[in-house]
Amino acid sequence: MSSPSEAPQGAPADASAHGRAHPTGSRLHPILVMLAMMLLAVAATHLLPAGKFQRHGKLVEPGSYKVVPKIAGPTALFAPVPPDAKDKPARAASLVSLATTIPGGMIKAVALIFMVMFVGGMFAVMRATGAIDAGVDRLLHLTAGNLYVLVPILMIVLALGSTFLGFISEYLVIIPIVAVIGQRMGLPNLFSMAVVAVAAKIGYAASVTNPVALAIAQPLAGVPVFSGMLVRFGVFVLFLSLGIGFVLLYVRKVAPSPGDRIVAALSAPRLSPRQIGVLLTLLAGSVGLIVGARLWDWGNPELAAFYVAISAAIALVGGLRAGQAADVFVEGMKSMMLACLLVGLAASVEIILRDSQVLDTIIAGATQLARGHGPPVVANALMAIEMGLDVVIPSVSGKATLSIPILAPIAHASGVGGQTLVVAFLLGSGLMNMVTPTSGMLLAYLATAKVDYLQWLRFIAPLMAVLVILAMVILALAAVRL
């Protein structure tokens, strides 16, 4: 194991044990996955008719969809888009637009991209002080290396932050720390992704009082904000219990012998005063992030700036020279470049569909699935629609403003209540977001953990299948009771 001063990266070092690998060494590069998604989006702009809903601000007016003229085929594919294209018929995506949407996606996601880069820089500075490695060793010493105690505690804490407070991007900084725990215990990179992502995504799918999702979705569905939380809390407890059990089964499969873990854990030295100061600085910074996000509505730009400030404070408390801290911070940022590019490419997919005016067509077509059926079928159709829309609109708030005004009249006409509609929205969005290849945050998680997308897909598929089946049963019951 390299010492902190030898490897001050912003993410865990590569390793070959237990199948650990950097995404760039996998059979299918994540960049190729995203480029394939972009090509599929371009094909959709040529195959689907263009259309649009009338809007009042960001909200869609139900029943207002209409088809609009569109230029498609070779005329659109090989011709550049004229500057005044917005005043003319819709155009399917061209090869030129395929290239230009890449920087366009980077610009659209620039705040998230900088936040991801600064998280990498901050963790590199922390790793250079030695505090993270010493703190992890001390934690393992206190728990005697018992992952069957440590993993449930970590997942419960993370899931509570997600389901009650809406934390998701804040957990990017947690992944490298959990990865260090995994390294100490001889576990693959997938361990850190499993612990953080499963807990965070399940918390979001249940969203007991998550203000990011509920403050938008519930008023649009015609129910009070945060109402109906008892049902969602029951879903949260059930799904999180299954998620923790699933991750523990994985740990049991890949972990070294318990004796090796305990011997390694018992050798941890005490933390130095500077290392304790660094960890306390990180704790204070985490509290500051929570306060800023909840009380002052900090978004990605403010969070990114705060990570820079925390990095400077950590370097000062940890005794790093200014030049050394700057070099380490830059190296940490470099380690996140793949994550940043993936985030930009994910945003490009939505740009392609939106600019060619087929995004509303996809939504209008999907809503036809929910018409003319009984409440249990309609409730599950609503979830299926939200799962499909998650691929083209990964943003929870954006999907709520676009889909719920359209789906609410269909749900009410079919006898499905507003609370059931909200649960269908949350479950469809949250569960699908575990695997959505166009989700910038999921891709950032994967790149930070150095896990290949297809590796993650193979890992999470069994749990997701069980949760989807349970979600279908829950929605069928809710449709006749709520």
Short mmCIF file of C-alpha atoms in Angstrom, two decimals:
data_model
loop_
_atom_site.label_atom_id
_atom_site.label_comp_id
_atom_site.label_asym_id
_atom_site.label_seq_id
_atom_site.Cartn_x
_atom_site.Cartn_y
_atom_site.Cartn_z
CA MET A 1 0.00 0.00 0.00
CA SER A 2 1.43 3.37 -0.98
CA SER A 3 1.80 5.98 1.68
CA PRO A 4 -0.31 9.13 1.47
CA SER A 5 2.67 11.18 0.39
CA GLU A 6 3.46 8.75 -2.42
CA ALA A 7 0.00 8.74 -3.96
CA PRO A 8 -1.96 11.94 -3.27
CA GLN A 9 -4.58 11.31 -5.89
CA GLY A 10 -8.11 12.61 -5.84
CA ALA A 11 -9.41 9.07 -6.17
CA PRO A 12 -8.19 5.62 -5.18
CA ALA A 13 -5.22 4.16 -6.96
CA ASP A 14 -5.73 1.45 -9.53
CA ALA A 15 -5.42 -2.14 -8.44
CA SER A 16 -5.81 -5.49 -10.05
CA ALA A 17 -7.03 -7.56 -7.14
CA HIS A 18 -10.64 -8.76 -7.19
CA GLY A 19 -11.16 -7.35 -10.67
CA ARG A 20 -10.40 -3.76 -9.82
CA ALA A 21 -9.74 -1.72 -12.93
CA HIS A 22 -9.79 1.80 -14.19
CA PRO A 23 -12.66 2.36 -16.64
CA THR A 24 -10.21 3.08 -19.44
CA GLY A 25 -8.92 -0.47 -19.23
CA SER A 26 -12.31 -2.13 -19.60
CA ARG A 27 -13.66 -3.76 -22.70
CA LEU A 28 -16.08 -0.95 -23.41
CA HIS A 29 -14.87 2.55 -22.62
CA PRO A 30 -17.47 4.74 -20.87
CA ILE A 31 -16.87 7.45 -23.46
CA LEU A 32 -17.97 4.99 -26.14
CA VAL A 33 -21.13 4.24 -24.15
CA MET A 34 -22.00 7.94 -24.10
CA LEU A 35 -21.19 8.42 -27.79
CA ALA A 36 -23.50 5.49 -28.57
CA MET A 37 -26.26 7.21 -26.58
CA MET A 38 -25.69 10.39 -28.57
CA LEU A 39 -25.93 8.49 -31.86
CA LEU A 40 -29.19 6.90 -30.71
CA ALA A 41 -30.50 10.36 -29.85
CA VAL A 42 -29.54 11.62 -33.33
CA ALA A 43 -31.35 8.66 -34.92
CA ALA A 44 -34.43 9.42 -32.81
CA THR A 45 -34.53 12.98 -34.12
CA HIS A 46 -34.82 11.60 -37.67
CA LEU A 47 -37.31 8.82 -36.90
CA LEU A 48 -39.72 10.64 -34.58
CA PRO A 49 -41.98 13.52 -35.56
CA ALA A 50 -41.26 16.92 -34.06
CA GLY A 51 -43.82 18.44 -31.74
CA LYS A 52 -44.25 20.62 -28.71
CA PHE A 53 -46.49 21.42 -25.77
CA GLN A 54 -47.64 24.87 -24.84
CA ARG A 55 -45.87 26.01 -21.69
CA HIS A 56 -46.49 28.46 -18.88
CA GLY A 57 -42.96 29.14 -17.75
CA LYS A 58 -41.45 25.70 -17.13
CA LEU A 59 -44.82 23.98 -16.70
CA VAL A 60 -46.44 22.05 -19.54
CA GLU A 61 -50.10 22.61 -20.40
CA PRO A 62 -51.84 19.18 -20.56
CA GLY A 63 -53.45 18.32 -23.88
CA SER A 64 -51.64 21.07 -25.77
CA TYR A 65 -49.23 18.85 -27.73
CA LYS A 66 -49.17 19.38 -31.48
CA VAL A 67 -46.95 18.13 -34.28
CA VAL A 68 -44.81 20.75 -36.02
CA PRO A 69 -43.12 20.62 -39.46
CA LYS A 70 -39.66 19.08 -39.46
CA ILE A 71 -36.74 18.78 -41.87
CA ALA A 72 -35.18 15.30 -41.69
CA GLY A 73 -33.18 12.85 -43.80
CA PRO A 74 -30.05 13.73 -45.82
CA THR A 75 -31.08 17.39 -46.04
CA ALA A 76 -30.80 17.75 -42.29
CA LEU A 77 -28.08 15.17 -41.65
CA PHE A 78 -25.33 16.76 -43.72
CA ALA A 79 -26.27 20.44 -43.53
CA PRO A 80 -25.21 22.87 -40.81
CA VAL A 81 -28.00 24.41 -38.76
CA PRO A 82 -28.62 28.00 -39.91
CA PRO A 83 -28.38 30.76 -37.29
CA ASP A 84 -32.09 31.59 -37.58
CA ALA A 85 -33.22 27.95 -37.36
CA LYS A 86 -35.51 28.69 -34.41
CA ASP A 87 -37.76 30.74 -36.66
CA LYS A 88 -38.08 27.92 -39.22
CA PRO A 89 -39.34 24.30 -39.19
CA ALA A 90 -37.78 21.91 -36.70
CA ARG A 91 -34.67 20.12 -37.90
CA ALA A 92 -33.42 16.63 -37.11
CA ALA A 93 -29.88 16.54 -35.74
CA SER A 94 -27.02 16.85 -38.23
CA LEU A 95 -23.48 15.49 -38.05
CA VAL A 96 -22.38 19.06 -37.37
CA SER A 97 -24.78 19.39 -34.44
CA LEU A 98 -23.59 16.02 -33.12
CA ALA A 99 -20.13 17.55 -32.73
CA THR A 100 -21.24 20.96 -31.49
CA THR A 101 -23.51 19.55 -28.78
CA ILE A 102 -20.45 18.09 -27.03
CA PRO A 103 -19.07 21.51 -26.02
CA GLY A 104 -22.70 22.59 -25.60
CA GLY A 105 -23.22 19.81 -23.06
CA MET A 106 -20.01 20.78 -21.27
CA ILE A 107 -21.29 24.36 -21.02
CA LYS A 108 -24.72 23.24 -19.83
CA ALA A 109 -23.15 21.11 -17.07
CA VAL A 110 -20.25 23.45 -16.31
CA ALA A 111 -21.22 24.03 -12.67
CA LEU A 112 -21.39 20.29 -11.96
CA ILE A 113 -18.15 19.72 -13.88
CA PHE A 114 -16.23 22.24 -11.78
CA MET A 115 -17.71 20.82 -8.60
CA VAL A 116 -16.53 17.33 -9.57
CA MET A 117 -13.05 18.62 -10.39
CA PHE A 118 -12.75 20.50 -7.10
CA VAL A 119 -13.92 17.45 -5.15
CA GLY A 120 -11.01 15.56 -6.69
CA GLY A 121 -8.62 18.35 -5.77
CA MET A 122 -9.90 18.55 -2.21
CA PHE A 123 -9.58 14.83 -1.62
CA ALA A 124 -6.05 14.86 -3.05
CA VAL A 125 -5.06 17.56 -0.57
CA MET A 126 -6.60 15.55 2.28
CA ARG A 127 -4.79 12.40 1.14
CA ALA A 128 -1.49 14.30 1.06
CA THR A 129 -1.85 15.26 4.73
CA GLY A 130 -2.15 11.57 5.67
CA ALA A 131 -5.29 12.28 7.70
CA ILE A 132 -7.66 10.18 5.58
CA ASP A 133 -5.50 7.06 5.68
CA ALA A 134 -4.78 7.45 9.40
CA GLY A 135 -8.45 8.13 10.15
CA VAL A 136 -9.59 5.08 8.19
CA ASP A 137 -7.02 2.89 9.94
CA ARG A 138 -8.26 4.19 13.27
CA LEU A 139 -11.89 3.53 12.32
CA LEU A 140 -11.06 -0.03 11.32
CA HIS A 141 -9.17 -0.44 14.57
CA LEU A 142 -12.20 0.64 16.59
CA THR A 143 -14.52 -1.72 14.70
CA ALA A 144 -11.94 -4.56 14.59
CA GLY A 145 -12.28 -4.53 10.81
CA ASN A 146 -15.87 -5.81 11.00
CA LEU A 147 -17.45 -4.75 7.72
CA TYR A 148 -20.76 -6.27 8.78
CA VAL A 149 -20.99 -3.49 11.36
CA LEU A 150 -19.33 -0.69 9.41
CA VAL A 151 -21.20 -1.08 6.10
CA PRO A 152 -24.76 -0.92 7.55
CA ILE A 153 -23.83 2.14 9.64
CA LEU A 154 -22.39 3.95 6.62
CA MET A 155 -25.33 3.08 4.37
CA ILE A 156 -27.97 4.06 6.93
CA VAL A 157 -26.34 7.46 7.51
CA LEU A 158 -26.00 8.15 3.78
CA ALA A 159 -29.54 7.00 2.99
CA LEU A 160 -31.00 9.16 5.76
CA GLY A 161 -29.28 12.24 4.33
CA SER A 162 -30.63 11.42 0.88
CA THR A 163 -34.23 10.60 1.80
CA PHE A 164 -34.75 13.41 4.34
CA LEU A 165 -32.51 16.19 2.99
CA GLY A 166 -32.03 15.35 -0.69
CA PHE A 167 -28.27 14.82 -0.56
CA ILE A 168 -26.78 13.28 -3.71
CA SER A 169 -24.04 15.46 -5.19
CA GLU A 170 -22.67 16.01 -1.68
CA TYR A 171 -21.74 12.32 -1.55
CA LEU A 172 -19.15 12.60 -4.31
CA VAL A 173 -16.62 13.47 -1.63
CA ILE A 174 -17.61 10.39 0.40
CA ILE A 175 -16.78 7.89 -2.36
CA PRO A 176 -12.97 8.30 -2.17
CA ILE A 177 -13.07 7.98 1.62
CA VAL A 178 -15.07 4.74 1.44
CA ALA A 179 -12.68 3.59 -1.30
CA VAL A 180 -9.76 3.97 1.12
CA ILE A 181 -11.65 1.75 3.57
CA GLY A 182 -12.08 -0.77 0.78
CA GLN A 183 -8.38 -0.63 -0.08
CA ARG A 184 -7.40 -1.22 3.52
CA MET A 185 -9.67 -4.27 3.63
CA GLY A 186 -8.52 -5.66 0.27
CA LEU A 187 -11.83 -4.96 -1.50
CA PRO A 188 -12.34 -3.93 -5.14
CA ASN A 189 -13.25 -0.41 -6.26
CA LEU A 190 -16.85 -1.54 -6.71
CA PHE A 191 -17.17 -1.64 -2.92
CA SER A 192 -17.16 2.16 -2.53
CA MET A 193 -19.63 2.60 -5.39
CA ALA A 194 -21.95 -0.03 -3.93
CA VAL A 195 -21.99 1.43 -0.42
CA VAL A 196 -22.54 5.05 -1.46
CA ALA A 197 -24.69 4.72 -4.60
CA VAL A 198 -27.06 2.03 -3.33
CA ALA A 199 -27.73 3.98 -0.13
CA ALA A 200 -28.09 7.36 -1.87
CA LYS A 201 -30.27 6.11 -4.73
CA ILE A 202 -32.61 4.15 -2.46
CA GLY A 203 -32.95 7.21 -0.23
CA TYR A 204 -33.87 9.31 -3.24
CA ALA A 205 -36.33 6.72 -4.57
CA ALA A 206 -38.24 6.78 -1.28
CA SER A 207 -37.80 10.54 -0.57
CA VAL A 208 -39.54 10.75 2.79
CA THR A 209 -39.04 14.53 3.07
CA ASN A 210 -36.54 15.18 0.25
CA PRO A 211 -37.25 18.86 -0.57
CA VAL A 212 -35.56 18.72 -3.97
CA ALA A 213 -38.12 16.24 -5.30
CA LEU A 214 -41.21 16.75 -3.15
CA ALA A 215 -41.34 20.54 -3.14
CA ILE A 216 -41.92 20.40 -6.90
CA ALA A 217 -43.69 17.08 -7.46
CA GLN A 218 -46.36 17.17 -4.76
CA PRO A 219 -47.89 20.61 -5.54
CA LEU A 220 -48.05 19.63 -9.21
CA ALA A 221 -49.85 16.42 -8.22
CA GLY A 222 -52.33 18.41 -6.13
CA VAL A 223 -51.25 17.24 -2.66
CA PRO A 224 -49.54 19.16 0.20
CA VAL A 225 -45.76 19.16 0.36
CA PHE A 226 -44.35 16.36 2.56
CA SER A 227 -47.78 14.75 3.00
CA GLY A 228 -48.07 10.95 2.73
CA MET A 229 -44.62 10.44 4.27
CA LEU A 230 -45.66 7.34 6.26
CA VAL A 231 -46.01 5.25 3.10
CA ARG A 232 -42.72 6.54 1.70
CA PHE A 233 -40.95 5.84 5.01
CA GLY A 234 -42.19 2.25 4.86
CA VAL A 235 -40.82 1.95 1.32
CA PHE A 236 -37.54 3.47 2.52
CA VAL A 237 -37.10 0.97 5.35
CA LEU A 238 -37.96 -2.02 3.15
CA PHE A 239 -35.76 -0.99 0.21
CA LEU A 240 -32.80 0.07 2.37
CA SER A 241 -32.91 -3.23 4.29
CA LEU A 242 -32.72 -5.10 1.00
CA GLY A 243 -29.97 -2.79 -0.26
CA ILE A 244 -27.83 -3.31 2.83
CA GLY A 245 -28.32 -7.08 2.64
CA PHE A 246 -27.36 -7.05 -1.05
CA VAL A 247 -24.13 -5.11 -0.41
CA LEU A 248 -23.22 -7.36 2.55
CA LEU A 249 -23.65 -10.44 0.35
CA TYR A 250 -21.23 -8.84 -2.11
CA VAL A 251 -18.76 -8.10 0.71
CA ARG A 252 -18.99 -11.70 1.86
CA LYS A 253 -18.19 -12.85 -1.66
CA VAL A 254 -15.12 -10.67 -2.30
CA ALA A 255 -13.66 -9.90 1.16
CA PRO A 256 -10.43 -11.54 2.38
CA SER A 257 -10.54 -13.79 5.43
CA PRO A 258 -11.77 -12.15 8.67
CA GLY A 259 -8.45 -12.93 10.37
CA ASP A 260 -6.52 -10.86 7.85
CA ARG A 261 -8.91 -7.93 8.33
CA ILE A 262 -8.63 -7.97 12.13
CA VAL A 263 -4.82 -8.18 12.12
CA ALA A 264 -4.63 -5.20 9.76
CA ALA A 265 -7.12 -3.21 11.82
CA LEU A 266 -5.35 -3.78 15.14
CA SER A 267 -2.11 -2.22 13.86
CA ALA A 268 -3.50 1.32 13.50
CA PRO A 269 -1.44 4.05 15.25
CA ARG A 270 -3.00 7.03 16.97
CA LEU A 271 -3.73 10.15 14.94
CA SER A 272 -1.38 13.12 15.22
CA PRO A 273 -2.73 16.52 16.31
CA ARG A 274 -2.49 17.82 12.74
CA GLN A 275 -4.40 14.79 11.39
CA ILE A 276 -7.11 15.28 14.00
CA GLY A 277 -7.29 18.94 13.01
CA VAL A 278 -7.69 18.01 9.33
CA LEU A 279 -10.53 15.59 10.08
CA LEU A 280 -12.26 18.18 12.27
CA THR A 281 -11.87 20.71 9.44
CA LEU A 282 -13.52 18.25 7.06
CA LEU A 283 -16.33 17.68 9.55
CA ALA A 284 -16.86 21.44 9.97
CA GLY A 285 -16.83 21.84 6.20
CA SER A 286 -19.43 19.09 5.81
CA VAL A 287 -21.69 20.86 8.29
CA GLY A 288 -21.15 24.08 6.33
CA LEU A 289 -22.18 22.33 3.11
CA ILE A 290 -25.40 21.10 4.72
CA VAL A 291 -26.24 24.53 6.11
CA GLY A 292 -25.47 26.27 2.84
CA ALA A 293 -27.46 23.81 0.74
CA ARG A 294 -30.50 23.78 3.01
CA LEU A 295 -30.70 27.35 4.31
CA TRP A 296 -29.17 29.39 1.48
CA ASP A 297 -30.05 27.19 -1.51
CA TRP A 298 -26.46 26.66 -2.57
CA GLY A 299 -26.22 25.01 -5.95
CA ASN A 300 -23.28 23.45 -7.77
CA PRO A 301 -21.38 26.76 -8.26
CA GLU A 302 -21.47 27.59 -4.55
CA LEU A 303 -20.61 24.02 -3.57
CA ALA A 304 -17.66 24.03 -5.98
CA ALA A 305 -16.33 27.27 -4.49
CA PHE A 306 -16.77 25.89 -0.99
CA TYR A 307 -14.70 22.81 -1.86
CA VAL A 308 -11.85 25.11 -2.86
CA ALA A 309 -12.13 26.93 0.46
CA ILE A 310 -12.14 23.63 2.39
CA SER A 311 -9.07 22.51 0.44
CA ALA A 312 -7.18 25.66 1.47
CA ALA A 313 -8.19 25.20 5.11
CA ILE A 314 -7.15 21.54 5.08
CA ALA A 315 -3.77 22.38 3.55
CA LEU A 316 -3.20 25.04 6.20
CA VAL A 317 -4.21 22.83 9.14
CA GLY A 318 -2.36 19.83 7.69
CA GLY A 319 0.91 21.73 7.39
CA LEU A 320 1.30 21.48 3.60
CA ARG A 321 3.46 24.06 1.87
CA ALA A 322 1.52 26.37 -0.46
CA GLY A 323 3.27 25.11 -3.58
CA GLN A 324 2.87 21.48 -2.54
CA ALA A 325 -0.85 21.96 -1.84
CA ALA A 326 -1.35 23.63 -5.23
CA ASP A 327 0.44 20.81 -7.08
CA VAL A 328 -1.55 18.15 -5.25
CA PHE A 329 -4.84 19.98 -5.86
CA VAL A 330 -4.15 20.15 -9.60
CA GLU A 331 -3.26 16.46 -9.70
CA GLY A 332 -6.52 15.66 -7.95
CA MET A 333 -8.43 17.70 -10.50
CA LYS A 334 -6.70 15.81 -13.32
CA SER A 335 -7.88 12.50 -11.86
CA MET A 336 -11.50 13.64 -12.36
CA MET A 337 -11.24 14.63 -16.01
CA LEU A 338 -12.95 11.46 -17.23
CA ALA A 339 -15.84 12.08 -14.84
CA CYS A 340 -16.17 15.66 -16.10
CA LEU A 341 -16.20 14.63 -19.76
CA LEU A 342 -18.87 12.01 -19.07
CA VAL A 343 -21.04 14.59 -17.32
CA GLY A 344 -20.79 16.89 -20.34
CA LEU A 345 -21.60 14.10 -22.81
CA ALA A 346 -24.64 13.11 -20.75
CA ALA A 347 -25.97 16.66 -20.98
CA SER A 348 -25.44 16.57 -24.75
CA VAL A 349 -28.07 13.85 -25.20
CA GLU A 350 -30.84 16.04 -23.81
CA ILE A 351 -29.63 18.97 -25.94
CA ILE A 352 -29.87 16.88 -29.13
CA LEU A 353 -33.45 15.80 -28.38
CA ARG A 354 -34.59 19.21 -27.18
CA ASP A 355 -33.11 21.22 -30.05
CA SER A 356 -34.73 18.92 -32.61
CA GLN A 357 -38.09 19.24 -30.81
CA VAL A 358 -38.67 15.51 -30.35
CA LEU A 359 -38.43 15.52 -26.55
CA ASP A 360 -42.08 16.56 -26.18
CA THR A 361 -43.01 13.89 -28.74
CA ILE A 362 -41.41 11.23 -26.56
CA ILE A 363 -43.33 12.49 -23.54
CA ALA A 364 -46.64 12.67 -25.41
CA GLY A 365 -46.19 9.15 -26.77
CA ALA A 366 -45.26 7.73 -23.38
CA THR A 367 -48.37 9.13 -21.69
CA GLN A 368 -50.56 7.02 -23.98
CA LEU A 369 -49.44 3.96 -21.98
CA ALA A 370 -51.46 5.09 -18.99
CA ARG A 371 -54.81 5.73 -20.67
CA GLY A 372 -57.86 3.47 -20.51
CA HIS A 373 -56.81 1.04 -17.75
CA GLY A 374 -57.71 0.32 -14.13
CA PRO A 375 -55.95 2.08 -11.22
CA PRO A 376 -53.32 -0.65 -10.48
CA VAL A 377 -52.30 -0.82 -14.15
CA VAL A 378 -52.27 2.95 -14.51
CA ALA A 379 -50.14 3.38 -11.39
CA ASN A 380 -47.53 0.99 -12.76
CA ALA A 381 -47.73 2.60 -16.20
CA LEU A 382 -46.95 5.95 -14.55
CA MET A 383 -43.82 4.45 -13.00
CA ALA A 384 -42.81 2.92 -16.34
CA ILE A 385 -43.23 6.30 -18.03
CA GLU A 386 -41.03 7.99 -15.44
CA MET A 387 -38.40 5.28 -15.85
CA GLY A 388 -38.33 5.84 -19.59
CA LEU A 389 -38.20 9.62 -19.23
CA ASP A 390 -35.27 9.32 -16.84
CA VAL A 391 -33.04 8.35 -19.76
CA VAL A 392 -33.74 11.58 -21.65
CA ILE A 393 -34.30 13.85 -18.62
CA PRO A 394 -32.19 12.60 -15.67
CA SER A 395 -32.94 15.74 -13.61
CA VAL A 396 -35.60 14.98 -10.99
CA SER A 397 -36.89 18.55 -10.80
CA GLY A 398 -36.86 18.95 -14.59
CA LYS A 399 -38.74 15.70 -15.08
CA ALA A 400 -41.31 16.69 -12.46
CA THR A 401 -42.14 20.02 -14.11
CA LEU A 402 -42.40 18.35 -17.51
CA SER A 403 -44.21 15.09 -16.78
CA ILE A 404 -46.47 15.50 -13.74
CA PRO A 405 -48.72 18.23 -15.22
CA ILE A 406 -49.40 15.83 -18.11
CA LEU A 407 -49.75 12.68 -16.02
CA ALA A 408 -51.86 14.15 -13.20
CA PRO A 409 -55.11 14.46 -15.25
CA ILE A 410 -54.62 10.92 -16.60
CA ALA A 411 -54.07 9.59 -13.08
CA HIS A 412 -57.08 11.38 -11.61
CA ALA A 413 -59.34 10.28 -14.47
CA SER A 414 -58.28 6.67 -13.85
CA GLY A 415 -58.95 6.84 -10.12
CA VAL A 416 -55.27 7.08 -9.10
CA GLY A 417 -54.73 9.59 -6.29
CA GLY A 418 -52.11 12.31 -6.14
CA GLN A 419 -50.08 10.53 -3.46
CA THR A 420 -49.84 7.40 -5.62
CA LEU A 421 -48.77 9.53 -8.58
CA VAL A 422 -45.97 11.03 -6.47
CA VAL A 423 -44.81 7.59 -5.31
CA ALA A 424 -44.85 6.35 -8.92
CA PHE A 425 -42.81 9.39 -9.95
CA LEU A 426 -40.26 8.88 -7.16
CA LEU A 427 -39.87 5.14 -7.67
CA GLY A 428 -39.65 5.39 -11.43
CA SER A 429 -37.10 8.19 -11.32
CA GLY A 430 -35.09 6.88 -8.37
CA LEU A 431 -34.81 3.23 -9.38
CA MET A 432 -34.03 3.96 -13.02
CA ASN A 433 -31.44 6.51 -11.96
CA MET A 434 -29.39 3.62 -10.55
CA VAL A 435 -28.50 2.68 -14.14
CA THR A 436 -29.37 5.67 -16.36
CA PRO A 437 -26.39 6.08 -18.72
CA THR A 438 -27.23 9.74 -19.33
CA SER A 439 -27.20 10.68 -15.63
CA GLY A 440 -24.26 12.99 -15.14
CA MET A 441 -24.20 12.37 -11.39
CA LEU A 442 -24.20 8.57 -11.78
CA LEU A 443 -21.35 8.81 -14.27
CA ALA A 444 -19.49 11.11 -11.89
CA TYR A 445 -19.95 8.53 -9.12
CA LEU A 446 -18.63 5.77 -11.36
CA ALA A 447 -15.62 7.73 -12.54
CA THR A 448 -14.79 8.85 -8.99
CA ALA A 449 -14.94 5.23 -7.80
CA LYS A 450 -13.08 4.05 -10.94
CA VAL A 451 -15.79 1.55 -11.81
CA ASP A 452 -16.82 0.67 -15.36
CA TYR A 453 -20.46 1.32 -16.28
CA LEU A 454 -21.04 -2.23 -17.54
CA GLN A 455 -19.45 -3.64 -14.38
CA TRP A 456 -21.85 -1.54 -12.32
CA LEU A 457 -24.79 -2.63 -14.49
CA ARG A 458 -23.99 -6.31 -13.93
CA PHE A 459 -23.64 -5.73 -10.20
CA ILE A 460 -26.79 -3.68 -9.58
CA ALA A 461 -29.15 -5.53 -11.99
CA PRO A 462 -30.34 -8.22 -9.51
CA LEU A 463 -31.10 -5.68 -6.77
CA MET A 464 -32.82 -3.34 -9.19
CA ALA A 465 -34.98 -6.19 -10.56
CA VAL A 466 -36.15 -7.09 -7.02
CA LEU A 467 -36.85 -3.45 -6.14
CA VAL A 468 -38.82 -2.87 -9.36
CA ILE A 469 -41.00 -5.92 -8.71
CA LEU A 470 -41.66 -4.73 -5.15
CA ALA A 471 -42.39 -1.24 -6.46
CA MET A 472 -45.01 -2.67 -8.83
CA VAL A 473 -46.73 -4.46 -5.95
CA ILE A 474 -46.58 -1.36 -3.74
CA LEU A 475 -48.07 0.85 -6.47
CA ALA A 476 -50.84 -1.64 -7.23
CA LEU A 477 -51.82 -1.65 -3.55
CA ALA A 478 -51.48 2.12 -3.24
CA ALA A 479 -53.70 2.68 -6.26
CA VAL A 480 -56.67 1.10 -4.55
CA ARG A 481 -56.00 2.50 -1.07
CA LEU A 482 -54.54 6.03 -1.42
#
